[in-house]
Amino acid sequence: MPADAHTTAAPPSLRQRRRAVATREIVDAAERHLDEHGPAALSLRAVARSLGMTVQALYHYFPNRDALVTVLITKAYDDLADAVQTAVDTAAEETAVPRLVTAAEGYRRWAVDHPERFRLLYGTPLRDYEAPAGGPTTRAMRRMSALFQRELFGGFTAEQLAAADTHALSPSLRTRLEALPADDGSGALPPAATMLLLSAWGHMHGLVVLEVFGHTSFIGGDHQAEIFRVSMHHLLTEIHRRIPVAPPGVRGSGSPRSARG
Amino acid sequence: MPADAHTTAAPPSLRQRRRAVATREIVDAAERHLDEHGPAALSLRAVARSLGMTVQALYHYFPNRDALVTVLITKAYDDLADAVQTAVDTAAEETAVPRLVTAAEGYRRWAVDHPERFRLLYGTPLRDYEAPAGGPTTRAMRRMSALFQRELFGGFTAEQLAAADTHALSPSLRTRLEALPADDGSGALPPAATMLLLSAWGHMHGLVVLEVFGHTSFIGGDHQAEIFRVSMHHLLTEIHRRIPVAPPGVRGSGSPRSARG
DNA sequence: AAAAAAATCTGACACTGTCAGAAAAATCTC
DNA sequence: GAGATTTTTCTGACAGTGTCAGATTTTTTT
């Protein structure tokens, strides 16, 4: 009977299609529930109820709650990366604001617009939830990492990046960072550059986390947006200041984008 | 009649003392449960079980779960601030590493050593938990803010701080930042300095959050410690670079700390 | 139309926080 | 000391959760 079972390329039988749309409906309902009540309150029964079915029916589409949560997490990661991507793409013409700042603001924008989904990704893991090994987390993180890496270091040569002026890194750390798999196709990043990238990631993420989790609410939304933007400008100029100007005869101006300080 | 009767200082009656130790026992048991199973799995029944009593008995010491959680959160905030405080105090003699870096490493150390408590503070809020208004959150945050503020800006004059070279801040933001209540007794911080403090806070917190929540586990614990340390060194030099050297005749050398050795 | 498979149902179990009321224990008052 | 009072703990229950087993209905395939 299962002639083409392994490729599943043949005809999407009517049954399979129904199953597919049912699955999507469940995911959508779960996402709505997530956006309204937060990740901690995610309830299979509530999701089933909102679809007019009983809980047990869900178990024919997902083996357990964790499977559904994993789908939600995967989708949220992709949505976030998409948001950043389109932010850089659509605003590519406005040269007034550096592309890295645009990307960072896309990151913040999505987080502020979808706080519960952001909390699902970067907050306390759900009760008893265990992320699948080799899961979507790392994959999505690499995609985003590659994105920011391009905006942060694009235009610099590998030699310039390797000569970035950081504090001394221990040999142990250097080899560890060199051993990291390259996020992008463009070869591995020099240790100093990886160091700067991680630091920048923490900076951007930290400000967003503080805001989304309400620890800086005393400032007010608009003001937080401005603080974030200024911080990202600072971050960019400071990192670029650590990268030496290109040796004569090599492309790359030293501060390839928007030299404002 | 004793003059201090209204302060409840008179007789710690035996009953009250028993109640006090029972309350502390409950809190301790809850903290152990928290450290072992994480904030999301905190269960009144489990806590009661570990003390050899039934759940309902707990309700005579705490009106509901939220009250117990609030105590845990408050204590965790204090413990974290204490850890940072003692880190700066005990390491005051080692002039090799700047005090701000010591404070930041104290922050990270506590978070790494008590990940579940850190998640309780800075992760997704617990299901149905509502932080009490004017709660301990803001109080503890001010204490920590004052601490870092001192290490970051200590030695600079108000004039220097006010002249810090940040990107242009909107008038709206400047007035908002000026209106913030002073964390310390030492007068309100100039807007530019507050801006830098918030940015630095996000930077430090972000790196710790990424580590504690497992998003940078691919790097390895020791390496993350080094990345954090280097990042904090960078942060310090970059912020100090934005603060102008003191005008002649005024105390404050421009880089007030770490110059002794 | 008959057989097979998929989808959904009812019912149950252990777990959670929380409330009401009864029973036990400790304390205070005479 | 005995009696009254207060504090503490218990039993029992309710609605909520994720998950499993088995029966039942619906849909597709032969």
Coordinates of C-alpha atoms (C1' of nucleotides) in Angstrom, one line a residue:
Chain A
M1 CA 0.0 0.0 0.0
P2 CA 2.6 2.6 0.9
A3 CA 4.2 2.8 -2.6
D4 CA 5.4 6.4 -2.4
A5 CA 5.2 6.8 1.3
H6 CA 8.7 7.8 1.8
T7 CA 8.7 10.8 -0.5
T8 CA 5.1 11.9 -0.1
A9 CA 5.5 13.7 -3.4
A10 CA 2.5 12.2 -5.2
P11 CA -1.0 13.5 -4.9
P12 CA -1.9 15.3 -1.7
S13 CA -4.9 13.1 -1.1
L14 CA -8.1 14.8 0.0
R15 CA -7.7 13.2 3.4
Q16 CA -4.2 14.5 3.8
R17 CA -5.3 18.0 2.7
R18 CA -8.1 17.9 5.3
R19 CA -5.6 16.9 7.9
A20 CA -3.3 19.6 6.8
V21 CA -5.9 22.4 7.1
A22 CA -7.1 20.9 10.4
T23 CA -3.5 21.0 11.7
R24 CA -3.1 24.6 10.6
E25 CA -6.4 25.6 12.2
I26 CA -5.2 24.1 15.5
V27 CA -1.9 26.0 15.3
D28 CA -3.7 29.2 14.5
A29 CA -6.1 28.8 17.4
A30 CA -3.2 28.0 19.7
E31 CA -1.4 31.1 18.5
R32 CA -4.4 33.2 19.2
H33 CA -4.7 31.7 22.6
L34 CA -1.0 32.4 23.1
D35 CA -1.3 36.0 22.1
E36 CA -4.2 36.6 24.4
H37 CA -3.3 34.7 27.5
G38 CA 0.5 34.2 27.3
P39 CA 2.6 31.1 27.0
A40 CA 2.2 29.9 30.6
A41 CA -1.6 29.7 30.2
L42 CA -1.5 27.8 27.0
S43 CA -4.2 25.1 27.4
L44 CA -5.0 22.3 25.0
R45 CA -8.5 22.2 26.3
A46 CA -9.0 25.9 25.6
V47 CA -7.6 25.5 22.1
A48 CA -9.9 22.6 21.4
R49 CA -12.8 24.5 22.9
S50 CA -12.3 27.5 20.6
L51 CA -12.4 25.1 17.7
G52 CA -15.6 23.4 18.9
M53 CA -14.0 20.0 19.6
T54 CA -12.8 18.1 22.6
V55 CA -9.3 17.9 23.8
Q56 CA -8.7 14.3 22.8
A57 CA -9.3 15.1 19.2
L58 CA -6.1 17.2 19.2
Y59 CA -4.1 14.2 20.1
H60 CA -4.7 12.9 16.6
Y61 CA -2.8 15.8 15.2
F62 CA -0.1 16.3 17.9
P63 CA 1.2 13.5 20.0
N64 CA 1.3 15.7 23.0
R65 CA 1.4 19.3 24.1
D66 CA 5.1 19.7 23.6
A67 CA 4.8 18.9 19.9
L68 CA 2.3 21.7 19.5
V69 CA 4.5 24.1 21.5
T70 CA 7.4 23.2 19.4
V71 CA 5.5 24.1 16.3
L72 CA 4.5 27.4 17.8
I73 CA 8.1 28.1 18.8
T74 CA 9.4 27.3 15.4
K75 CA 6.9 29.5 13.7
A76 CA 7.6 32.3 16.1
Y77 CA 11.3 32.1 15.4
D78 CA 10.6 32.2 11.7
D79 CA 8.2 35.1 12.0
L80 CA 10.8 37.1 14.0
A81 CA 13.5 36.4 11.4
D82 CA 11.1 37.3 8.6
A83 CA 10.2 40.6 10.3
V84 CA 13.9 41.6 10.6
Q85 CA 14.5 40.5 7.1
T86 CA 11.7 42.6 5.6
A87 CA 12.7 45.5 7.8
V88 CA 16.1 45.6 6.2
D89 CA 14.7 45.0 2.8
T90 CA 12.0 47.5 2.7
A91 CA 14.0 50.3 4.3
A92 CA 17.0 49.7 2.1
E93 CA 16.7 53.0 0.4
E94 CA 16.7 55.3 3.4
T95 CA 20.4 55.7 3.7
A96 CA 20.0 58.1 6.7
V97 CA 19.7 55.3 9.2
P98 CA 22.3 52.4 9.1
R99 CA 21.0 49.1 8.1
L100 CA 22.1 47.5 11.4
V101 CA 19.9 50.0 13.3
T102 CA 17.0 49.2 10.9
A103 CA 17.5 45.5 11.6
A104 CA 17.7 46.0 15.3
E105 CA 14.6 48.1 15.3
G106 CA 12.8 45.4 13.3
Y107 CA 13.8 43.0 16.0
R108 CA 12.4 45.3 18.7
R109 CA 9.3 46.1 16.7
W110 CA 8.3 42.5 16.4
A111 CA 9.0 41.8 20.1
V112 CA 6.9 44.8 21.2
D113 CA 4.1 43.9 18.8
H114 CA 4.1 40.2 19.7
P115 CA 5.2 40.2 23.4
E116 CA 3.7 36.9 24.2
R117 CA 5.3 35.2 21.3
F118 CA 8.6 36.8 22.2
R119 CA 8.2 35.6 25.8
L120 CA 7.6 32.1 24.5
L121 CA 10.9 32.3 22.7
Y122 CA 13.1 34.0 25.2
G123 CA 11.3 33.7 28.6
T124 CA 11.2 30.9 31.1
P125 CA 10.7 27.5 29.4
L126 CA 7.2 26.1 29.7
R127 CA 6.5 23.7 32.6
D128 CA 7.9 20.3 31.7
Y129 CA 8.7 21.4 28.2
E130 CA 11.9 20.0 26.8
A131 CA 13.1 21.5 23.5
P132 CA 13.8 18.8 20.9
A133 CA 17.5 18.1 20.4
G134 CA 19.0 19.7 17.3
G135 CA 15.7 21.6 17.3
P136 CA 14.6 24.6 15.5
T137 CA 16.1 26.9 18.0
T138 CA 19.6 26.6 16.7
R139 CA 18.5 26.8 13.1
A140 CA 16.5 29.9 13.6
M141 CA 19.3 31.5 15.6
R142 CA 21.8 30.9 12.8
R143 CA 19.5 32.5 10.3
M144 CA 19.2 35.6 12.5
S145 CA 22.9 35.6 13.4
A146 CA 23.8 35.5 9.7
L147 CA 21.4 38.4 9.1
F148 CA 22.9 40.7 11.8
Q149 CA 26.4 39.6 10.9
R150 CA 26.0 40.9 7.4
E151 CA 24.7 44.2 8.6
L152 CA 27.3 44.6 11.2
F153 CA 30.4 43.5 9.3
G154 CA 29.4 43.8 5.6
G155 CA 31.9 45.8 3.7
F156 CA 34.9 44.8 5.8
T157 CA 37.5 42.4 4.7
A158 CA 38.4 39.3 6.6
E159 CA 41.7 40.8 7.4
Q160 CA 40.1 43.9 8.9
L161 CA 37.8 41.8 11.0
A162 CA 40.6 39.6 12.2
A163 CA 42.5 42.7 13.3
A164 CA 39.6 44.1 15.3
D165 CA 40.9 45.7 18.4
T166 CA 39.3 43.8 21.3
H167 CA 40.6 43.1 24.7
A168 CA 43.0 40.1 24.7
L169 CA 41.1 36.9 24.1
S170 CA 42.5 33.7 25.7
P171 CA 43.8 31.2 23.2
S172 CA 41.2 28.8 24.5
L173 CA 38.4 31.1 23.6
R174 CA 40.0 32.0 20.2
T175 CA 40.1 28.3 19.1
R176 CA 36.6 27.8 20.4
L177 CA 35.2 30.7 18.4
E178 CA 37.1 29.6 15.4
A179 CA 35.6 26.2 15.7
L180 CA 32.0 27.5 15.5
P181 CA 30.2 26.6 12.4
A182 CA 29.9 29.5 10.0
D183 CA 26.4 30.9 10.1
D184 CA 26.6 32.2 6.6
G185 CA 28.1 30.8 3.5
S186 CA 30.8 33.4 3.7
G187 CA 33.4 31.4 5.7
A188 CA 33.9 31.5 9.4
L189 CA 34.2 34.8 11.2
P190 CA 37.5 35.7 12.9
P191 CA 37.4 35.3 16.7
A192 CA 37.5 39.0 17.4
A193 CA 34.6 39.6 15.1
T194 CA 32.5 36.8 16.6
M195 CA 33.3 38.2 20.0
L196 CA 31.9 41.6 18.9
L197 CA 28.9 40.0 17.3
L198 CA 28.0 38.1 20.5
S199 CA 28.4 41.2 22.6
A200 CA 26.3 43.2 20.2
W201 CA 23.6 40.5 20.2
G202 CA 23.5 40.6 24.0
H203 CA 23.2 44.4 24.0
M204 CA 20.4 44.5 21.5
H205 CA 18.6 41.6 23.0
G206 CA 19.0 42.8 26.6
L207 CA 17.3 46.2 25.9
V208 CA 14.4 44.4 24.2
V209 CA 14.1 41.9 26.9
L210 CA 14.0 44.5 29.6
E211 CA 11.3 46.4 27.7
V212 CA 9.1 43.4 26.8
F213 CA 9.3 41.9 30.2
G214 CA 8.2 45.2 31.8
H215 CA 11.4 46.1 33.7
T216 CA 11.7 49.5 32.1
S217 CA 8.1 50.3 31.9
F218 CA 8.6 53.4 34.1
I219 CA 10.2 55.1 31.1
G220 CA 7.3 54.8 28.7
G221 CA 7.0 53.1 25.3
D222 CA 8.1 55.9 23.0
H223 CA 11.0 56.8 25.1
Q224 CA 12.1 53.2 25.2
A225 CA 12.1 53.2 21.5
E226 CA 14.4 56.2 21.4
I227 CA 16.7 54.8 24.0
F228 CA 16.9 51.7 22.0
R229 CA 17.6 53.5 18.8
V230 CA 20.4 55.7 20.3
S231 CA 21.9 52.6 21.9
M232 CA 22.1 50.8 18.6
H233 CA 23.7 53.8 17.0
H234 CA 26.3 53.9 19.7
L235 CA 26.8 50.1 19.4
L236 CA 27.4 50.4 15.7
T237 CA 29.9 53.3 15.9
E238 CA 31.8 51.7 18.7
I239 CA 32.1 48.3 17.0
H240 CA 33.2 50.0 13.8
R241 CA 35.7 52.0 15.8
R242 CA 37.3 48.7 16.8
I243 CA 37.8 47.6 13.2
P244 CA 40.9 49.0 11.6
V245 CA 40.8 51.0 8.4
A246 CA 41.6 48.9 5.4
P247 CA 45.2 48.7 4.4
P248 CA 45.9 50.7 1.2
G249 CA 44.8 48.9 -2.0
V250 CA 42.0 46.9 -0.3
R251 CA 38.3 47.6 -0.7
G252 CA 36.4 48.6 2.4
S253 CA 36.6 52.1 3.7
G254 CA 36.8 51.4 7.4
S255 CA 33.3 52.8 8.2
P256 CA 31.4 51.6 5.2
R257 CA 28.0 52.9 6.2
S258 CA 27.0 56.3 7.6
A259 CA 30.0 57.7 9.3
R260 CA 28.0 59.8 11.8
G261 CA 29.1 59.5 15.4
Chain B
M1 CA 3.5 52.4 78.7
P2 CA 6.5 52.0 76.4
A3 CA 6.9 54.8 74.1
D4 CA 7.7 52.5 71.1
A5 CA 4.5 50.4 71.4
H6 CA 3.2 51.5 68.1
T7 CA 6.2 50.0 66.3
T8 CA 5.4 46.4 67.4
A9 CA 8.7 46.2 69.0
A10 CA 7.5 45.1 72.4
P11 CA 6.8 41.4 73.0
P12 CA 7.7 38.8 70.3
S13 CA 5.2 36.4 71.9
L14 CA 6.0 32.8 71.7
R15 CA 3.1 32.3 69.3
Q16 CA 4.4 35.0 67.0
R17 CA 7.8 33.5 67.1
R18 CA 6.5 30.1 66.2
R19 CA 4.6 31.6 63.4
A20 CA 7.7 33.4 62.2
V21 CA 9.8 30.3 62.0
A22 CA 7.0 28.3 60.4
T23 CA 6.7 31.0 57.8
R24 CA 10.5 31.0 57.2
E25 CA 10.4 27.2 56.9
I26 CA 7.8 27.4 54.2
V27 CA 9.7 30.0 52.3
D28 CA 12.9 28.0 52.6
A29 CA 11.1 24.8 51.3
A30 CA 9.6 26.8 48.5
E31 CA 13.0 28.2 47.6
R32 CA 14.4 24.7 47.5
H33 CA 11.5 23.5 45.3
L34 CA 12.1 26.5 43.1
D35 CA 15.8 25.8 42.7
E36 CA 15.2 22.2 41.8
H37 CA 12.1 22.3 39.6
G38 CA 12.0 25.9 38.3
P39 CA 9.5 28.7 38.8
A40 CA 6.9 27.2 36.5
A41 CA 6.6 24.0 38.5
L42 CA 6.3 25.8 41.8
S43 CA 3.5 23.9 43.6
L44 CA 2.0 24.7 47.0
R45 CA 1.1 21.0 47.5
A46 CA 4.7 19.9 46.9
V47 CA 6.0 22.5 49.3
A48 CA 3.6 21.4 51.9
R49 CA 4.4 17.8 51.3
S50 CA 8.1 18.4 51.8
L51 CA 7.2 19.9 55.2
G52 CA 5.0 17.0 56.2
M53 CA 1.8 19.0 56.2
T54 CA -1.1 19.4 53.9
V55 CA -1.7 22.2 51.5
Q56 CA -4.5 23.9 53.3
A57 CA -2.2 24.6 56.3
L58 CA -0.1 26.8 54.1
Y59 CA -3.1 29.1 53.7
H60 CA -2.8 30.2 57.3
Y61 CA 0.6 31.7 56.5
F62 CA 0.0 33.0 53.0
P63 CA -3.4 34.1 51.7
N64 CA -2.6 32.5 48.3
R65 CA 0.1 31.4 46.0
D66 CA 0.8 34.9 44.8
A67 CA 1.8 36.0 48.2
L68 CA 4.3 33.3 48.6
V69 CA 5.7 34.0 45.1
T70 CA 6.0 37.7 46.0
V71 CA 8.1 36.8 49.0
L72 CA 10.3 34.6 46.9
I73 CA 10.7 37.3 44.3
T74 CA 11.5 39.9 46.9
K75 CA 14.1 37.7 48.5
A76 CA 15.7 36.9 45.2
Y77 CA 16.0 40.5 44.3
D78 CA 17.6 41.2 47.6
D79 CA 19.9 38.2 47.3
L80 CA 21.0 39.4 43.9
A81 CA 21.7 42.9 45.0
D82 CA 23.6 41.5 48.0
A83 CA 25.7 39.4 45.8
V84 CA 26.7 42.3 43.6
Q85 CA 27.3 44.4 46.7
T86 CA 29.6 41.9 48.4
A87 CA 31.4 41.3 45.0
V88 CA 32.4 45.0 44.9
D89 CA 33.1 45.2 48.5
T90 CA 35.3 42.1 48.9
A91 CA 37.2 42.7 45.6
A92 CA 37.9 46.3 46.4
E93 CA 41.6 45.8 46.7
E94 CA 42.3 44.2 43.4
T95 CA 42.9 47.3 41.4
A96 CA 43.6 45.4 38.2
V97 CA 40.0 44.9 37.3
P98 CA 37.6 48.0 37.3
R99 CA 34.9 48.0 39.9
L100 CA 32.2 48.1 37.3
V101 CA 33.4 44.9 35.8
T102 CA 33.5 43.3 39.3
A103 CA 30.0 44.4 39.9
A104 CA 28.8 43.0 36.5
E105 CA 30.6 39.7 37.1
G106 CA 28.9 39.5 40.5
Y107 CA 25.6 40.0 38.7
R108 CA 26.4 37.2 36.2
R109 CA 27.8 34.9 38.9
W110 CA 24.7 35.0 40.9
A111 CA 22.5 34.4 37.8
V112 CA 24.6 31.5 36.8
D113 CA 24.7 30.0 40.3
H114 CA 20.9 30.5 40.8
P115 CA 19.5 30.2 37.4
E116 CA 15.9 29.3 38.5
R117 CA 15.8 32.2 40.8
F118 CA 17.1 34.5 38.1
R119 CA 14.4 33.1 35.8
L120 CA 11.8 33.8 38.4
L121 CA 12.9 37.5 38.4
Y122 CA 13.5 38.1 34.7
G123 CA 11.7 35.3 32.8
T124 CA 8.1 35.0 31.8
P125 CA 5.8 36.0 34.7
L126 CA 4.1 33.0 36.4
R127 CA 0.7 31.9 35.3
D128 CA -1.9 34.3 36.7
Y129 CA 0.7 36.0 38.8
E130 CA 0.2 39.7 39.1
A131 CA 3.0 41.7 40.8
P132 CA 1.7 43.9 43.6
A133 CA 1.5 47.5 42.7
G134 CA 4.4 49.6 44.0
G135 CA 5.9 46.3 44.8
P136 CA 9.4 45.2 45.7
T137 CA 10.4 45.1 42.0
T138 CA 10.9 48.8 41.7
R139 CA 12.6 49.1 45.1
A140 CA 15.1 46.4 44.4
M141 CA 15.7 47.8 40.9
R142 CA 16.5 51.2 42.4
R143 CA 19.0 49.7 44.8
M144 CA 20.8 47.9 42.0
S145 CA 20.6 50.9 39.8
A146 CA 22.2 53.0 42.4
L147 CA 24.9 50.5 42.8
F148 CA 25.9 50.3 39.2
Q149 CA 25.4 54.0 38.8
R150 CA 28.1 54.6 41.4
E151 CA 30.5 52.2 39.7
L152 CA 29.9 53.6 36.3
F153 CA 29.9 57.3 37.0
G154 CA 31.7 57.6 40.3
G155 CA 34.4 60.2 40.1
F156 CA 32.8 62.3 37.4
T157 CA 31.3 65.6 38.1
A158 CA 27.7 66.4 37.3
E159 CA 29.0 68.8 34.6
Q160 CA 31.0 66.1 33.0
L161 CA 28.1 63.7 33.0
A162 CA 25.7 66.3 31.6
A163 CA 28.1 66.9 28.8
A164 CA 28.4 63.2 27.8
D165 CA 28.6 62.8 24.1
T166 CA 25.6 60.8 23.1
H167 CA 23.5 61.0 20.0
A168 CA 21.0 63.8 20.1
L169 CA 18.2 63.0 22.5
S170 CA 14.8 64.4 21.8
P171 CA 13.6 67.2 24.2
S172 CA 10.7 64.9 25.2
L173 CA 13.1 62.2 26.2
R174 CA 15.4 64.6 28.0
T175 CA 12.6 66.0 30.2
R176 CA 11.3 62.4 30.9
L177 CA 14.7 61.3 32.0
E178 CA 15.2 64.3 34.1
A179 CA 11.9 63.6 35.8
L180 CA 12.9 60.2 36.9
P181 CA 13.3 59.9 40.7
A182 CA 16.9 59.8 41.7
D183 CA 18.0 56.3 42.6
D184 CA 20.7 57.4 44.9
G185 CA 20.8 60.3 47.4
S186 CA 23.3 62.0 45.0
G187 CA 20.8 64.1 43.1
A188 CA 19.3 63.2 39.8
L189 CA 21.5 62.0 36.9
P190 CA 21.7 64.1 33.8
P191 CA 19.7 62.7 30.9
A192 CA 22.8 61.8 28.9
A193 CA 24.1 59.8 31.8
T194 CA 20.8 58.1 32.4
M195 CA 20.7 57.2 28.8
L196 CA 24.1 55.6 29.0
L197 CA 23.2 53.8 32.2
L198 CA 20.1 52.2 30.7
S199 CA 22.0 51.2 27.7
A200 CA 24.7 49.6 29.8
W201 CA 22.2 47.9 31.9
G202 CA 20.6 46.4 28.8
H203 CA 24.0 45.2 27.6
M204 CA 25.0 43.5 30.8
H205 CA 21.6 42.0 31.4
G206 CA 21.2 40.8 27.8
L207 CA 24.4 38.8 27.9
V208 CA 23.4 37.2 31.2
V209 CA 19.9 36.5 30.0
L210 CA 21.1 34.8 26.9
E211 CA 23.4 32.6 28.9
V212 CA 21.1 31.7 31.7
F213 CA 18.2 30.9 29.3
G214 CA 20.5 28.7 27.3
H215 CA 20.6 30.6 24.1
T216 CA 24.4 30.7 24.0
S217 CA 25.1 27.3 25.4
F218 CA 26.9 26.3 22.2
I219 CA 29.8 28.4 23.4
G220 CA 30.4 26.7 26.7
G221 CA 30.3 28.1 30.2
D222 CA 33.9 29.2 30.7
H223 CA 34.0 30.9 27.3
Q224 CA 30.8 32.7 28.1
A225 CA 32.3 34.1 31.2
E226 CA 35.2 35.4 29.2
I227 CA 33.0 36.9 26.6
F228 CA 31.0 38.6 29.3
R229 CA 34.1 40.0 30.9
V230 CA 35.6 41.4 27.7
S231 CA 32.2 42.9 26.8
M232 CA 32.0 44.6 30.1
H233 CA 35.5 46.0 29.7
H234 CA 34.5 47.3 26.3
L235 CA 31.3 48.8 27.7
L236 CA 33.3 50.6 30.4
T237 CA 35.9 52.1 28.2
E238 CA 33.3 53.1 25.6
I239 CA 31.1 54.9 28.1
H240 CA 34.0 56.7 29.7
R241 CA 35.1 57.7 26.2
R242 CA 31.8 59.5 25.9
I243 CA 32.3 61.5 29.1
P244 CA 34.5 64.6 28.5
V245 CA 37.7 65.2 30.5
A246 CA 37.1 67.5 33.5
P247 CA 37.6 71.2 32.9
P248 CA 40.8 72.5 34.5
G249 CA 40.6 73.1 38.2
V250 CA 37.9 70.5 38.8
R251 CA 38.5 67.2 40.5
G252 CA 37.9 64.1 38.4
S253 CA 40.6 62.9 36.0
G254 CA 38.4 61.7 33.2
S255 CA 39.1 58.0 33.9
P256 CA 38.7 58.1 37.6
R257 CA 39.1 54.4 38.4
S258 CA 41.6 51.7 37.5
A259 CA 44.4 54.3 37.5
R260 CA 45.8 53.3 40.8
G261 CA 47.8 50.3 39.8
Chain C
dA1 C1' -22.3 -2.5 -0.3
dA2 C1' -18.5 -4.2 2.7
dA3 C1' -14.2 -3.4 4.7
dA4 C1' -10.7 -0.4 6.5
dA5 C1' -9.1 3.6 8.3
dA6 C1' -9.3 7.9 10.3
dA7 C1' -11.4 11.1 13.4
dT8 C1' -14.0 12.0 17.4
dC9 C1' -16.3 10.9 21.4
dT10 C1' -17.0 9.4 26.6
dG11 C1' -14.8 8.3 30.8
dA12 C1' -11.1 8.2 33.8
dC13 C1' -6.5 9.3 36.4
dA14 C1' -3.3 12.3 38.8
dC15 C1' -2.2 16.8 39.3
dT16 C1' -2.9 21.9 40.3
dG17 C1' -4.8 26.4 43.4
dT18 C1' -8.5 27.5 46.3
dC19 C1' -12.6 27.5 49.4
dA20 C1' -15.8 25.8 53.5
dG21 C1' -16.3 23.6 57.5
dA22 C1' -14.9 20.4 61.1
dA23 C1' -11.4 18.7 64.4
dA24 C1' -7.3 19.2 67.0
dA25 C1' -3.8 21.7 69.5
dA26 C1' -2.0 25.4 71.8
dT27 C1' -2.6 29.6 74.4
dC28 C1' -4.9 32.8 77.5
dT29 C1' -8.1 33.9 81.4
dC30 C1' -10.2 33.0 85.7
Chain D
dG1 C1' -5.9 23.6 87.7
dA2 C1' -10.6 24.1 84.4
dG3 C1' -12.9 26.7 80.9
dA4 C1' -12.9 29.7 77.1
dT5 C1' -10.5 31.4 73.1
dT6 C1' -7.6 31.5 69.5
dT7 C1' -4.6 29.4 66.3
dT8 C1' -3.5 25.7 63.5
dT9 C1' -4.4 21.6 60.9
dC10 C1' -7.4 18.4 59.0
dT11 C1' -11.1 16.3 55.6
dG12 C1' -13.7 17.1 51.6
dA13 C1' -14.9 19.3 47.6
dC14 C1' -14.7 22.1 43.0
dA15 C1' -12.9 23.5 38.6
dG16 C1' -8.9 23.5 36.0
dT17 C1' -4.8 21.0 33.6
dG18 C1' -2.3 17.0 30.3
dT19 C1' -2.8 12.4 29.1
dC20 C1' -4.3 7.6 28.3
dA21 C1' -8.0 3.6 27.0
dG22 C1' -11.7 2.1 24.8
dA23 C1' -16.0 2.7 22.3
dT24 C1' -18.3 5.2 18.4
dT25 C1' -19.0 7.8 14.6
dT26 C1' -17.6 9.5 10.1
dT27 C1' -15.0 9.1 5.9
dT28 C1' -12.3 6.9 2.5
dT29 C1' -11.0 2.8 0.0
dT30 C1' -11.7 -1.7 -2.0

